[in-house]
mmCIF file of C-alpha atoms and ligand atoms in Angstrom:
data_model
loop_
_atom_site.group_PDB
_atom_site.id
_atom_site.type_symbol
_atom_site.label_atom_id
_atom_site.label_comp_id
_atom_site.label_asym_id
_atom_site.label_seq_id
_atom_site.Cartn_x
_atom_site.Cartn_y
_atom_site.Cartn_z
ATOM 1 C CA UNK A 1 -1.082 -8.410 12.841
ATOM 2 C CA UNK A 2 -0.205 -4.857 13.596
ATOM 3 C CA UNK A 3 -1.452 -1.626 12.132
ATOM 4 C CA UNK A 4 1.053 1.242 11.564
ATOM 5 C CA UNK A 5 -0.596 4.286 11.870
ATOM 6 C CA UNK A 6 0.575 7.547 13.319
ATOM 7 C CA UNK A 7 -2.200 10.398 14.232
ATOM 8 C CA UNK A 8 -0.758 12.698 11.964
ATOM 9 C CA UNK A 9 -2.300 10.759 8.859
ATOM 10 C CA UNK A 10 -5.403 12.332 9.680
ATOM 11 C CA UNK A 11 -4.207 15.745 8.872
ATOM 12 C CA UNK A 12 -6.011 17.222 6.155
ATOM 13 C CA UNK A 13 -2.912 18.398 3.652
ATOM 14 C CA UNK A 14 -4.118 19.051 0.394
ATOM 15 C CA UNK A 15 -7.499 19.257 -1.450
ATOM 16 C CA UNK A 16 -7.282 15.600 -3.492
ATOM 17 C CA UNK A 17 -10.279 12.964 -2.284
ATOM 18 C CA UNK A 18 -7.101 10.588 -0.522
ATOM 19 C CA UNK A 19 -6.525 13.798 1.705
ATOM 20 C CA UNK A 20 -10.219 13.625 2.705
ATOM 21 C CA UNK A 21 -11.408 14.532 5.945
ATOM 22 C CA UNK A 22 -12.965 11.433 8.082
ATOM 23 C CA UNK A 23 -11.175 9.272 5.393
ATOM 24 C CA UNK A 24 -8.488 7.846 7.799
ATOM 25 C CA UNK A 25 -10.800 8.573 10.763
ATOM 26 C CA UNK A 26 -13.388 5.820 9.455
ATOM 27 C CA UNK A 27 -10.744 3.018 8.903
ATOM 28 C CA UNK A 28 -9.391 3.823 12.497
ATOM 29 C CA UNK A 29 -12.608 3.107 14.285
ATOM 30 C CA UNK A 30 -12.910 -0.309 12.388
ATOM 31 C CA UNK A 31 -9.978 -1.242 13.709
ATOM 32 C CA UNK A 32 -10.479 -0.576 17.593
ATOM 33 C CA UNK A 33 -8.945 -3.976 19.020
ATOM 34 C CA UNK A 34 -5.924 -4.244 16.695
ATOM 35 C CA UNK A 35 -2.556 -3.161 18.430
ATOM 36 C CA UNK A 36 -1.302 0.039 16.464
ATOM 37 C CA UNK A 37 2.562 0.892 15.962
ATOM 38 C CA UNK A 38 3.574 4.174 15.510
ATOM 39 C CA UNK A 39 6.015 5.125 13.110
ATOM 40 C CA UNK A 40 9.109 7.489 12.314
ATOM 41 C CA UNK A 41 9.339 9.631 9.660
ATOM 42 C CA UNK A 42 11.913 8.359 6.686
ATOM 43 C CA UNK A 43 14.935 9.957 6.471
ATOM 44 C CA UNK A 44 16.013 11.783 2.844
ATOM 45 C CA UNK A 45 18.467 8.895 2.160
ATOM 46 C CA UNK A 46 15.662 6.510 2.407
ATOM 47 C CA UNK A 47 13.661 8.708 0.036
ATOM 48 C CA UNK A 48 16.760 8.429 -2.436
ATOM 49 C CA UNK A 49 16.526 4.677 -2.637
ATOM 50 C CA UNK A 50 13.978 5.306 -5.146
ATOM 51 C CA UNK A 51 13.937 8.732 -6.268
ATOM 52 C CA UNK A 52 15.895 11.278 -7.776
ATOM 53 C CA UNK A 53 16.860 14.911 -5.666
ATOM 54 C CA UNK A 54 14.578 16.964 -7.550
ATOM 55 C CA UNK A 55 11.619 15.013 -7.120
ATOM 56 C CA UNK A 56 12.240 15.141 -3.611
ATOM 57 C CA UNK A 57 13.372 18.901 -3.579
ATOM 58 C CA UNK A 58 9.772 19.246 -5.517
ATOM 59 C CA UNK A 59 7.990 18.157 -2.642
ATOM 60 C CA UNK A 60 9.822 19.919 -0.094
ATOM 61 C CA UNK A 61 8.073 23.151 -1.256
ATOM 62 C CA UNK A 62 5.536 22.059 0.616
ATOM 63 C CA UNK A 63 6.593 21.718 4.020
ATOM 64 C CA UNK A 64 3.299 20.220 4.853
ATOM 65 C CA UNK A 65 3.011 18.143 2.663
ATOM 66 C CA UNK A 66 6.516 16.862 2.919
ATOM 67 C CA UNK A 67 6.004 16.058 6.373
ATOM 68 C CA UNK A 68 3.153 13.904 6.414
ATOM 69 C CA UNK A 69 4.813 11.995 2.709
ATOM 70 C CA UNK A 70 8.080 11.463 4.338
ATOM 71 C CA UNK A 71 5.932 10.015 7.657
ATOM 72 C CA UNK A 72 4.023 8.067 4.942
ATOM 73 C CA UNK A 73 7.431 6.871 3.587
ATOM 74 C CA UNK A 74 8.806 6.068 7.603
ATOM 75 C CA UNK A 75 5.261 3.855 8.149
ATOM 76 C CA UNK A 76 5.345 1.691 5.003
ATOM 77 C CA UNK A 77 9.066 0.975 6.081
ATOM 78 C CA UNK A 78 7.603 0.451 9.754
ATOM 79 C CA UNK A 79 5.031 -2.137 8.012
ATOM 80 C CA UNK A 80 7.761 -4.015 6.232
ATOM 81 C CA UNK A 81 10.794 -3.945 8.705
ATOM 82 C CA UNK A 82 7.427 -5.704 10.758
ATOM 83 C CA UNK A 83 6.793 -8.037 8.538
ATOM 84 C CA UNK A 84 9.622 -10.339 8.701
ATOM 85 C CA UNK A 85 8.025 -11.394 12.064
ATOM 86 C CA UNK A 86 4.619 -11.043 11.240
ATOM 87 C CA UNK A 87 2.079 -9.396 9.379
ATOM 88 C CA UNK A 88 1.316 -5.405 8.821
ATOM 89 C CA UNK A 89 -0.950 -3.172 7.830
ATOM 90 C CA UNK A 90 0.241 0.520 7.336
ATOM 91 C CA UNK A 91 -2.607 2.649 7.660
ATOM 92 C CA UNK A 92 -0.828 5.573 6.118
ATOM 93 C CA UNK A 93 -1.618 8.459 3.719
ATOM 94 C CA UNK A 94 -0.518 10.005 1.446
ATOM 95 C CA UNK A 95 -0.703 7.077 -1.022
ATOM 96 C CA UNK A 96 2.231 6.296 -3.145
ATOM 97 C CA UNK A 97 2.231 4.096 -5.973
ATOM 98 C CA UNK A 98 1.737 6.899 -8.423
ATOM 99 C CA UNK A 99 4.854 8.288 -7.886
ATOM 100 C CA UNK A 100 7.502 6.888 -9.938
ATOM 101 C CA UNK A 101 11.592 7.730 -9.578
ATOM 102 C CA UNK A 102 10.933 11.311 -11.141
ATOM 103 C CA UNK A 103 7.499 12.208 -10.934
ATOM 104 C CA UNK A 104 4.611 11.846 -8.886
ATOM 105 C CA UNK A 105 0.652 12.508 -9.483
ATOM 106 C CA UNK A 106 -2.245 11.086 -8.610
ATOM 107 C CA UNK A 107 -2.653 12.156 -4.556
ATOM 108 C CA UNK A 108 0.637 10.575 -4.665
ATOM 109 C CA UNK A 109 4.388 12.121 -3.877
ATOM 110 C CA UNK A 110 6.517 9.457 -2.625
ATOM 111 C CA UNK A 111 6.249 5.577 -3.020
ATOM 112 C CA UNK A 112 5.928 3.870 0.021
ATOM 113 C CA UNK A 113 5.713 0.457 -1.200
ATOM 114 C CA UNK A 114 9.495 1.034 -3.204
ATOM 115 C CA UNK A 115 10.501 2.960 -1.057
ATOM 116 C CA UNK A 116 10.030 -0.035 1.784
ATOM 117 C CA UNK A 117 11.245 -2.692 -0.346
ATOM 118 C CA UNK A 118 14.217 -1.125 -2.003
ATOM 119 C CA UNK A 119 15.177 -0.674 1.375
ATOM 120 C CA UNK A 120 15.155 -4.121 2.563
ATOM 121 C CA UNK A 121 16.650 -5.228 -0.486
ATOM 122 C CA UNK A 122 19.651 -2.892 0.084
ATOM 123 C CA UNK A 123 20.079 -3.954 3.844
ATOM 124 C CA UNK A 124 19.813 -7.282 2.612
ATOM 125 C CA UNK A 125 17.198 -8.358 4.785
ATOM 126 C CA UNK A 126 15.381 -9.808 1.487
ATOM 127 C CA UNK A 127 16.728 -10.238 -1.841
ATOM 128 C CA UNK A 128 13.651 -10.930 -3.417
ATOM 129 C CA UNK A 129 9.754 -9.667 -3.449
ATOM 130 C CA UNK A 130 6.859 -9.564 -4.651
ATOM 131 C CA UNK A 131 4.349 -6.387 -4.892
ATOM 132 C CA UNK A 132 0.340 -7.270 -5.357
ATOM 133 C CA UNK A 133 -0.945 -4.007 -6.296
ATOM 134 C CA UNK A 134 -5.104 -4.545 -5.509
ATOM 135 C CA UNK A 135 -5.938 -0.431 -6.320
ATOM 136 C CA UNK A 136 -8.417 0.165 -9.015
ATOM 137 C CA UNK A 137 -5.677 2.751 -11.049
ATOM 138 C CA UNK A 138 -2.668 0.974 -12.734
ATOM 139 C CA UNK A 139 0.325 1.302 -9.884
ATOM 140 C CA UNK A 140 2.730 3.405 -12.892
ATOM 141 C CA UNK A 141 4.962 4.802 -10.190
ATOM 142 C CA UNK A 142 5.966 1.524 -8.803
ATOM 143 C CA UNK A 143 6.081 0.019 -12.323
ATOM 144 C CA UNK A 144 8.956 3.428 -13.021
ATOM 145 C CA UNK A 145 10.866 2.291 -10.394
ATOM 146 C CA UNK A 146 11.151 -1.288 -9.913
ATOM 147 C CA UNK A 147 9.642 -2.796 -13.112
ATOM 148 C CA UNK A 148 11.737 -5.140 -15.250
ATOM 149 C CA UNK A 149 14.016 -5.914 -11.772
ATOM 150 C CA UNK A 150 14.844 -9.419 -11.485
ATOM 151 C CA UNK A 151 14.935 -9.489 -8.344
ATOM 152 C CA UNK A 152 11.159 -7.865 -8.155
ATOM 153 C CA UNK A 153 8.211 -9.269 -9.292
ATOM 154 C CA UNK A 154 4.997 -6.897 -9.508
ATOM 155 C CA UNK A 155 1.422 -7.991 -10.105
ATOM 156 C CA UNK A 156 -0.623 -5.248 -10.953
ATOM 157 C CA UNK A 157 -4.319 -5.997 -10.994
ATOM 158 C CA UNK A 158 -6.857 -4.474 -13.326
ATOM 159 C CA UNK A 159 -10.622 -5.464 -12.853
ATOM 160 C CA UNK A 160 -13.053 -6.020 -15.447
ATOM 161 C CA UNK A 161 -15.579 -7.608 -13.736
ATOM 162 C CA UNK A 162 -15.487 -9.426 -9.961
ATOM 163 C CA UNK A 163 -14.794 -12.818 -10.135
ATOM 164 C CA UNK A 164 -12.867 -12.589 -13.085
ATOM 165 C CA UNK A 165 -10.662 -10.670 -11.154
ATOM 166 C CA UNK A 166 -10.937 -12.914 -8.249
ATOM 167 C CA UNK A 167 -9.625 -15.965 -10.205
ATOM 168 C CA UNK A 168 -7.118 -13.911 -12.225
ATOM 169 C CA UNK A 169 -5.592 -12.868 -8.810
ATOM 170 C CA UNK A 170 -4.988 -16.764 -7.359
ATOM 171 C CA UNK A 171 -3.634 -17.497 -11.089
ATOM 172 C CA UNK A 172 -1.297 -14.877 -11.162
ATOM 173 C CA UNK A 173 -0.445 -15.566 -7.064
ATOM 174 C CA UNK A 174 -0.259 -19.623 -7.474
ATOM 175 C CA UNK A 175 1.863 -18.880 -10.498
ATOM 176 C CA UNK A 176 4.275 -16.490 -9.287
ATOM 177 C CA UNK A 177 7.364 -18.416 -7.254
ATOM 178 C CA UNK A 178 10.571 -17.534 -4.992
ATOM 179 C CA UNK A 179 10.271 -14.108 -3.022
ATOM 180 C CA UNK A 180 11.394 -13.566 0.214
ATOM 181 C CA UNK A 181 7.976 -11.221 1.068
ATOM 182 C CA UNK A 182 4.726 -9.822 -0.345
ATOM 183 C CA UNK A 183 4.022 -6.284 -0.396
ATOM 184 C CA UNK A 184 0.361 -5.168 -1.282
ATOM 185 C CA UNK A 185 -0.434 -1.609 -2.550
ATOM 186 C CA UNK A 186 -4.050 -1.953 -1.256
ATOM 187 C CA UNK A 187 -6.294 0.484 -2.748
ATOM 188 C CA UNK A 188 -10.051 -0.152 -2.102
ATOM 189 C CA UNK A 189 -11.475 1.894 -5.060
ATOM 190 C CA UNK A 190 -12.410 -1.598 -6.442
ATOM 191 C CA UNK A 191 -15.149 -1.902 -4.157
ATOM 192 C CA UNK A 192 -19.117 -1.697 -5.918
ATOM 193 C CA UNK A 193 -19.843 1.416 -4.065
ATOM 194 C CA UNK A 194 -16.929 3.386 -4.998
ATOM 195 C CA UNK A 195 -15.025 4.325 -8.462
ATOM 196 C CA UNK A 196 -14.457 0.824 -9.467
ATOM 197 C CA UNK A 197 -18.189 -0.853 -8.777
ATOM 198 C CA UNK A 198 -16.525 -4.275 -8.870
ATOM 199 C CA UNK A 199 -15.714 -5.906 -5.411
ATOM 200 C CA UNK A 200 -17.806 -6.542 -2.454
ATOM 201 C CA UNK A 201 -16.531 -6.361 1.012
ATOM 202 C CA UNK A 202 -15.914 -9.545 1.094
ATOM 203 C CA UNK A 203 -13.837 -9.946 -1.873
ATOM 204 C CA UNK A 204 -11.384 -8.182 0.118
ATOM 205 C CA UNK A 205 -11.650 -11.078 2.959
ATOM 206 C CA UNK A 206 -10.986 -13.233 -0.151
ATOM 207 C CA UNK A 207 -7.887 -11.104 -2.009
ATOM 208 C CA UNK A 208 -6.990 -11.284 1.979
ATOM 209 C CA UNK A 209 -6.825 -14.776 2.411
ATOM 210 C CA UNK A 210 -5.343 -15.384 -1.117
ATOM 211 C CA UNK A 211 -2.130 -13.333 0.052
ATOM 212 C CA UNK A 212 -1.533 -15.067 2.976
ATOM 213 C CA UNK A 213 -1.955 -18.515 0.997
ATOM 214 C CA UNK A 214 1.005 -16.999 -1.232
ATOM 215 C CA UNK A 215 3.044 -15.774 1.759
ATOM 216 C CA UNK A 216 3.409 -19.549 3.442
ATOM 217 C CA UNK A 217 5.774 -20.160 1.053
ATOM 218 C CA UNK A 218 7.982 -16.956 2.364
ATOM 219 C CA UNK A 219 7.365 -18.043 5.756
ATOM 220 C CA UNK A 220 3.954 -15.784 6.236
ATOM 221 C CA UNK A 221 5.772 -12.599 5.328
ATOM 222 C CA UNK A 222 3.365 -9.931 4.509
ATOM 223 C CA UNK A 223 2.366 -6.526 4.527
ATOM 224 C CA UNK A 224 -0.133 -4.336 3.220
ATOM 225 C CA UNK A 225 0.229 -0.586 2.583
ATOM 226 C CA UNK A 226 -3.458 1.814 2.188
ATOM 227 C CA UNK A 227 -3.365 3.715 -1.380
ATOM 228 C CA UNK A 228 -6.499 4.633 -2.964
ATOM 229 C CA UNK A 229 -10.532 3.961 -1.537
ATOM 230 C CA UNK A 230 -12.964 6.983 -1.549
ATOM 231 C CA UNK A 231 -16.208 5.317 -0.323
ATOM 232 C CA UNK A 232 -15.740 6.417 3.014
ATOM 233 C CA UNK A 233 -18.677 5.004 4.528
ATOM 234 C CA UNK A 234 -17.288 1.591 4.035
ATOM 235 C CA UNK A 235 -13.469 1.882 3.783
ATOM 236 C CA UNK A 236 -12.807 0.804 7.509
ATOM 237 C CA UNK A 237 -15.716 -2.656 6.854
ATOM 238 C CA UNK A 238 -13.220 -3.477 3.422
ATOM 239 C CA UNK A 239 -9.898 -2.665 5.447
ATOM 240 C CA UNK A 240 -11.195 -4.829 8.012
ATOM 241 C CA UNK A 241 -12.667 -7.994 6.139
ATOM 242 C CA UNK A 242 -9.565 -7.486 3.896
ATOM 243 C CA UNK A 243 -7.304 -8.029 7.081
ATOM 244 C CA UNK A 244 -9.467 -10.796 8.331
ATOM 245 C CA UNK A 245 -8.276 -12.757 5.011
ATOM 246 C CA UNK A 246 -4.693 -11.660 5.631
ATOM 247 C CA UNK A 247 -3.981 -13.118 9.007
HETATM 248 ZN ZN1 LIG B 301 -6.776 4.130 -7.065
#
């Protein structure tokens, strides 16, 4: 397991609750132990796997912020070029899967998780994958972009109450066959003490542990890339215990 995380992510680049202060700072320290990866930023042709010019030109009017998304972009594709040898965890910000090909919202401006994928798909390194998104909010960006592939499958999980959710998830997972890798948009907004008041920390252990279950039949490929999760108090304790699960 390696965690993708560059110390730029902790720059404070916009007023939304993802671009918090002590946000990223809190997940860091519960991972002390874990060997971290830094990452490059993603060039503009990755950007244009998934999105048009003048989404990307709308970004760019904010050189700070374009920055920091296109090193957001460079670490999910970090996390997934490492997960054809073993599992990753890109501890990156901005989140992205509220962007879609044209528009973007939500603390979101670019999405990392198509962005990644799309990009191993074109190098042919995988031809097929699945996406788990596990954030309380409905993943719409990734939906614009890669819903209604073939070649993509994405399971987007909405919670109405825990274990529900818990069993839905292994339904949906023990249901869903023939990928070459798992991506998971992992928000932690689920969790009881933040927006969602659903999932307890160790659900994520659980949601964890349910992936990696899934991913033995694309030889344990897996990554994980950080979207939403306000509670900030206990974001690193769910990042942690959901890791735990995942390798
Ligand atoms: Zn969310």
């Amino acid at each position: 397991m390696k965690i993708v995380f560059h110390e730029r992510y902790k720059q404070v680049y916009s007023y939304d609750p993802a671009a918090k202060v002590g946000r990223i700072e809190n997940i860091v320290e519960a991972l002390k132990g874990y060997e971290f990866v830094q990452p490059q930023s993603a060039a503009v042709q990755d950007l244009l796997f998934v999105h048009t010019q003048t989404l990307i030109d709308s970004v760019k009017r904010d050189k700070a912020v374009f920055e920091l998304a296109s090193l957001a972009a460079g670490g999910a594709i970090t996390s997934a070029e490492i997960a054809l040898s073993e599992p990753a965890f890109g501890l990156i910000r901005p989140p992205g899967h509220h962007a879609g090909r044209d528009f973007n919202g939500g603390f979101c401006f670019f999405n990392n998780m198509a962005i990644a994928i799309q990009r191993l798909i074109h190098q042919k390194k995988i031809n097929r994958a699945l996406i788990v998104d596990i954030d309380l909010h409905y993943g719409n960006g990734t939906y614009d972009i890669l819903g209604g592939r073939k070649d993509v499958v994405f399971l987007n999980m909405e919670c109405q109450e825990r274990q529900r959710y818990l069993d839905e998830l292994k339904e949906s997972l023990e249901k869903t066959k023939s990928y070459d890798i798992i991506g998971v948009s992992a928000g932690f907004d689920t969790y009881e003490k933040d927006w969602g008041r659903s999932l307890k920390t160790e659900d994520y252990k659980t949601i964890g542990s349910m992936i990696k279950e899934a991913a033995k039949s694309c030889q344990g490929r897996s990554f994980a890339l950080l979207e939403g999760g306000y509670y900030i108090p206990d974001l690193g304790k769910n990042v942690k215990s959901f890791l735990n699960g995942l390798e």
